[in-house]
Amino acid sequence: MSEVVSYNREGNIGVITVNYPPVNALGQAVRSGLLAALEQGQKDAGAKVLLLVCEGRTFIAGADIREFGKPMQEPTLPNLVNTFENSDKPLVAAIHGTALGGGLETALSCHYRVAVSSAKVGLPEVKLGLLPGAGGTQRLPRLTGARKALEMITTGEFVGAKDALALGILDAVEDGDDIHAVGMVYAQKVIDEGKPVRRVRDITDKIEADKGSDVFDQFREELKKRARGLFSPFKCVDAVEAAFNLPFDEGMKRERELFMECMESPQRAGLIHSFFGEREVSKVKGLPKDTPVRDVKSVGIIGAGTMGGGIAMNFVNVGIPVTIVEVKQDALDKGLAIIRRNYENSAKKGKLTQEQVEQRMALITPSLTYDDFRDVDLVIEAVFENMAIKKEIFAKLDEVCKPGAILASNTSTLDIDEIASATRRPEDVVGMHFFSPANVMKLLENVRGSKTSDEVKASVMAVAKKIKKVGVMVGNCYGFVGNRMLHKRGTEAMSLVDEGATPQQVDKVLTDLGFPMGQFAMSDLAGIDVGYRIREERRKAGQDIPASWLDKLAEQGRLGQKTQAGVYKYEEGSRKPVPDPEVEQLIEQFRKEQGITPREITDQEILERCVYVMINEGAKILEEGIADRPLDIDIVWIYGYGFPAYRGGPMFWADQEGLDTILAAVKKYHSTVGGEQWEPAALLERLVGEGKTFGDL
Ligand code: T1G
């Protein structure tokens, strides 16, 4: 019998138990163990019914994703599930935790499914650039009908046990958390009631009902909007549709063909890199797993503006009380009114009850004095980017906050060490860089200062998990990881327009690559004044920041979406960027003043100058140890800046583009465009020289 799957008989129930931590994934050993256990159960005369149950925190959470991209080993999952379904003894699956992907497909190949009420089921393969490849697209619609199966399979969203029962996916749901006991009771019921073998493949009423339906084309239309640039969601629809047009075995064959197309798509590799990257970033290099973590049970926030308000919502959403301090009462009132409006909008959409809105608002204490921070565990400063003001604030925090309080700045560019130097406890100072809108964006770029203690680093990574953010720990430099690379892209995007491109041409290249919006539409969303103030700050600090046509927009009061005019113009109530001839004239005028003769610029040049410059900078960031691994950069860009996850992030994408191609272009622009941003990174040169990739690091 295998290490990871056991068989034993209890009474006249043959119990097949999977025990393969952390999530009982269907690796080769589990698949062959299940097949052997099933065979044993078949031969066991004393077993009238077979029960499949799992140890640990969850039922099977899918195929073993780590095996993808490697040669497929027998037994394959489709064969395993077909063998299960063909069992001539009733098979019961007892589900707890999450039955996902191949795990749910295995349960669907059983004849009955019982679950505890806390369980969830789902087919999230589409999130990995795949589709259910072990019968999920053929068996699920036989239970739920076409529309629900399409919803579950094209979104990958999990469904709670009670809803799954209502949908016919489950046969029974019991309270309690002893899944073994729940399974045994149900299996005994199958025996006592003489329930027969019932194969999902033979259930056809829902198939007949939706045959010829136009729901498949409806989904294809809808996916054009919500799955722009993605490959597998459309293949999911084709596979489910096959269940309605083909006999079961041919449907299974069609599913397999489509599954292999997805497996071969580069998007699968990108999305799986993102899946594991999102988990790996929580393991910070050099920070032992057992580093003590300070428990954050109360939070203080300075500034009730857009960022301060959004940051506060993250904490009250998970029940942590927040004290918000502002300088003036009206700023405080305005900030809290925006938070309440956000929650009431969620309530209008049915995402929250009014009672929950009140509960969350009750966890926020407005204040006009720092004294109210004396007992909080963590303070986050979220005022605008001005070093002098930030140092003043941290000096005051140093006075009032209790020993052991974590002092964090939401700065998006400024030097954490300099901010920390305003206190006598730099070891307790750290950057916590949220992204706008802070209550929505998943990324939290935690920035370690040179004196930040391991305990504080571990604590802010734990805070990220607690408030359901993807926390990435990065080093301290101007703009940290994300903004440092973004600034390079911004500089190139500006130069490309100076030299002859239009803002909309540049933005289209980026949205065609898969970004939700381009460089200039993003400037309009963030506010042209934000970038303008940062450039003015740097000019005041004596840095040589060239003049730009964006400054002229700011000086004319074209601040972006908030003034319905920036680089683009916006119709009343619309966020759709519309090219504005006035801006084109302004840019032409700017070129004349700068003595620039515009030239034809290709989309390829725009792609290379806007994205390769980021990759070159990413390599420098790795050289300097500001990011520990290429995947840290990838996750920062996927969750903070909308880099398409199906391309795996900039560094993963660079490997797919070919580092030699990128280095050649970097060298070309170094001689044609110039500037330190095109200085080839030593790491890039070394990897190309050694024929290696960022993935090898
Ligand atoms: N394969 C391998 N490792 C997995 C895994 C899987 N399917 N799921 C999780 N892990 C690892 C994960 O990397 C982490 O490792 C640890 O388990 C805990 O995960 C033919 C083709 C189950 C809801 O897409 O959604 O079946 O970092 O930190 O927050 O149709 O993991 O500790 O070393 O996420 O409690 C379909 C993916 C596969 C489910 C638990 N299944 N997993 O969340 O813990 S494709 C999925 C999840 C498939 C068939 C197809 C979540 C979870 P480490 P965690 P969590």
Coordinates of C-alpha atoms in Angstrom, one line a residue, residues 22-24 53-61 94-100 104 114-122 158-161 164 170 174 176-179:
P22 CA -0.3 20.2 2.4
V23 CA -3.4 19.9 0.2
N24 CA -3.6 16.2 -0.9
V53 CA -11.9 10.7 2.5
C54 CA -8.8 12.8 3.1
E55 CA -6.6 13.6 6.2
G56 CA -5.3 17.1 7.0
R57 CA -6.9 20.4 6.3
T58 CA -8.6 19.7 3.0
F59 CA -10.0 17.2 0.5
I60 CA -8.0 16.9 -2.7
A61 CA -7.3 20.5 -3.9
A94 CA -16.6 12.9 1.8
I95 CA -15.5 16.5 1.3
H96 CA -14.0 19.0 3.8
G97 CA -11.9 22.1 3.1
T98 CA -11.7 22.7 -0.6
A99 CA -12.4 20.1 -3.3
L100 CA -10.8 21.8 -6.3
L104 CA -13.7 17.8 -7.5
V114 CA -21.3 14.4 1.1
A115 CA -19.6 17.4 2.6
V116 CA -19.3 19.4 5.8
S117 CA -21.0 22.8 5.7
S118 CA -17.7 24.7 5.8
A119 CA -16.5 23.0 2.6
K120 CA -16.1 24.6 -0.8
V121 CA -15.9 23.1 -4.3
G122 CA -14.6 24.6 -7.5
F158 CA -15.3 28.5 -5.4
V159 CA -18.9 27.5 -4.4
G160 CA -19.9 27.0 -0.8
A161 CA -21.3 23.6 0.3
A164 CA -23.3 23.2 -4.2
L170 CA -23.4 17.5 -3.5
E174 CA -23.7 18.1 7.4
G176 CA -19.5 19.4 12.2
D177 CA -15.8 19.1 11.3
D178 CA -15.2 15.3 11.7
I179 CA -15.3 14.5 8.0

